[in-house]
Coordinates of C-alpha atoms in Angstrom, one line a residue:
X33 CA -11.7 -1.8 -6.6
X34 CA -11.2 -0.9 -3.1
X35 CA -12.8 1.5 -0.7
X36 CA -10.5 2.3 2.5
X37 CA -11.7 4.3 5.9
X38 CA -8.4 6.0 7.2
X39 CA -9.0 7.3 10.6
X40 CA -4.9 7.7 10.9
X41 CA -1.9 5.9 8.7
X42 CA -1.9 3.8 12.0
X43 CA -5.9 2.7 11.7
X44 CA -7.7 1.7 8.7
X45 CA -9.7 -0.7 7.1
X46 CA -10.8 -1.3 3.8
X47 CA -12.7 -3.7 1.2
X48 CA -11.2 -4.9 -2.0
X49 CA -13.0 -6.9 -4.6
X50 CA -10.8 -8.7 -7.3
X51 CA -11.9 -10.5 -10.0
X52 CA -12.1 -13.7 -8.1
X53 CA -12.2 -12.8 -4.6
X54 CA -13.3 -10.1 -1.6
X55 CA -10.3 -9.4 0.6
X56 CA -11.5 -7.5 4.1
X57 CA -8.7 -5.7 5.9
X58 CA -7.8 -3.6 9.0
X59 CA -4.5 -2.0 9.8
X60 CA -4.0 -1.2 13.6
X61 CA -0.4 -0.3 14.1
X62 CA 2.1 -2.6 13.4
X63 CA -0.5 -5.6 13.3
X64 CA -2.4 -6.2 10.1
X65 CA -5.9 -8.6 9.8
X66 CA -6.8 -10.1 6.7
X67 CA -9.7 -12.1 5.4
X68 CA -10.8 -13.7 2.1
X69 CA -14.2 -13.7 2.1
X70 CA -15.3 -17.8 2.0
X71 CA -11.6 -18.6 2.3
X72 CA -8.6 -17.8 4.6
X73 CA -8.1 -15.2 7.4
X74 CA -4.5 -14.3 8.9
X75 CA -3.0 -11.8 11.0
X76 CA 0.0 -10.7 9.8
X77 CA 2.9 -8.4 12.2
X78 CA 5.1 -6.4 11.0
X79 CA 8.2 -7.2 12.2
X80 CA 11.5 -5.7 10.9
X81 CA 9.5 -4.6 8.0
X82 CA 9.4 -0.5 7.8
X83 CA 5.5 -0.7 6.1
X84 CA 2.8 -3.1 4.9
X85 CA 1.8 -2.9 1.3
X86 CA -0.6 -4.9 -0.1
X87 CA -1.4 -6.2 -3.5
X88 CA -3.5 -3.9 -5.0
X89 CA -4.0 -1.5 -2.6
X90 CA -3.2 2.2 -3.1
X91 CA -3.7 3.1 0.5
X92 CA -0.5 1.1 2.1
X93 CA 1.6 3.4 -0.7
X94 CA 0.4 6.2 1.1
X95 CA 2.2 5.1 3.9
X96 CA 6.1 6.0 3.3
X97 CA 5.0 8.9 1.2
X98 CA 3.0 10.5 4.4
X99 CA 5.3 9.5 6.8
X100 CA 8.4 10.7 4.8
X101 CA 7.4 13.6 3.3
X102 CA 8.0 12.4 -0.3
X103 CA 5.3 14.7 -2.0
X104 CA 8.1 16.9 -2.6
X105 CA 11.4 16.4 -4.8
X106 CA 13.8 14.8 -2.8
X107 CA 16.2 11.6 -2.6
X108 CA 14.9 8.3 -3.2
X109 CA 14.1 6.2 -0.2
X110 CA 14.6 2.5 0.0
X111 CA 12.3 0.4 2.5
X112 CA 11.5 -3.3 3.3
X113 CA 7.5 -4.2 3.0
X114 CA 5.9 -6.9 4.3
X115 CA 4.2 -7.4 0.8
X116 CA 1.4 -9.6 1.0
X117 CA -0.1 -11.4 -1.7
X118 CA -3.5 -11.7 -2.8
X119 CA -5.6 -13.9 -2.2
X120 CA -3.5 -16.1 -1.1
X121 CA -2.4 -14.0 1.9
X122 CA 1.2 -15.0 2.1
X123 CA 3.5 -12.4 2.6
X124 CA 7.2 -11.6 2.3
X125 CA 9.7 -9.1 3.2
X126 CA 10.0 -6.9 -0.5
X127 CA 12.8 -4.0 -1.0
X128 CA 11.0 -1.2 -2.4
X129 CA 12.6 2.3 -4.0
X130 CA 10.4 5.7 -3.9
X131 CA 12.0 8.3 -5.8
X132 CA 10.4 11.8 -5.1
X133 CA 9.8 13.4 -8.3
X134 CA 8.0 17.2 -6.9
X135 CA 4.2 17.9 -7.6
X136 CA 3.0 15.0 -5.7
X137 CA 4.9 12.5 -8.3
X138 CA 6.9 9.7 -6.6
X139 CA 8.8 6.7 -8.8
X140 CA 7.8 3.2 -7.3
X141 CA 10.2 0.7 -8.1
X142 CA 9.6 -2.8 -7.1
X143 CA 12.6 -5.5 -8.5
X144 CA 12.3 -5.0 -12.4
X145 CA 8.8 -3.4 -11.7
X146 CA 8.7 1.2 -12.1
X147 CA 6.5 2.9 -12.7
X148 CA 5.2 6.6 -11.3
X149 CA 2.7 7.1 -9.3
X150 CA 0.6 10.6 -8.4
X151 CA -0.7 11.9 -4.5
X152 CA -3.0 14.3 -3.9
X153 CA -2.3 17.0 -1.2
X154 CA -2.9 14.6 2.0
X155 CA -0.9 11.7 0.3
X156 CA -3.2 9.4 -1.0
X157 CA -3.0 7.8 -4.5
X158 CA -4.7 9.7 -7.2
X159 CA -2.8 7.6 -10.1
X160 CA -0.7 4.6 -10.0
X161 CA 0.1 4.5 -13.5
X162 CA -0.5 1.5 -15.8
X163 CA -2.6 0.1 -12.7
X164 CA -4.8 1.7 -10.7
X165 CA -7.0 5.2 -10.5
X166 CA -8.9 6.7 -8.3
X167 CA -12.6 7.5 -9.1
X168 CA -15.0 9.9 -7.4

């Protein structure tokens, strides 16, 4: 579960809870703070990475689709992510494809990983299929 206050794409911060862990995090430009609750805390940078994208977290797939404009069909878009893993908070550079479908549909593909997820009208996840849903 996660719960994410977005005061731009460029400022946010959010709570996750896992099964095992509480990850804290906050998203100010091209700088990204992370904490484990009771275990590690790391700022991460962006670097020559195009986005963040963190596991388990619909709002850093918000971030090409906003910026981009891929709520409408269109040609897929290939980006480099600083992908970081959770909990361990190590993080690596990640090619990712996002193929605009139309209606608010894009195709996430992620190495051998695809799968479609849905937007609502600002850009935020509704359904990340297989994974993740939005409640409330």
């Amino acid at each position: 579960m996660e719960v994410a206050h977005v005061e731009s794409l460029d400022s946010a911060h959010g709570t996750q809870l896992g099964d095992a862990y509480e990850l804290r995090w906050r998203l100010e430009g091209p700088r990204l703070e992370l904490e484990v609750v009771g275990a590690d805390a790391k700022t991460v940078d962006l670097g020559d990475a195009d986005f963040f994208d963190v596991f388990a977290s619909p709002f850093f797939n918000s971030l090409p689709v906003v910026r981009d404009g891929l709520l409408l069909a269109g040609p897929p878009r290939d980006y480099t992510m600083r992908f970081v893993q959770v909990p361990s908070l190590d993080n690596v550079l990640n090619p990712q494809r996002y193929a605009p479908l139309g209606e608010r549909v894009v195709t996430y593909t992620s190495g051998e990983f695809e799968t479609d997820i849905e937007f609502d009208a600002d850009g935020f996840v509704t359904l990340y299929h297989g994974f993740l849903e939005r409640i409330g």
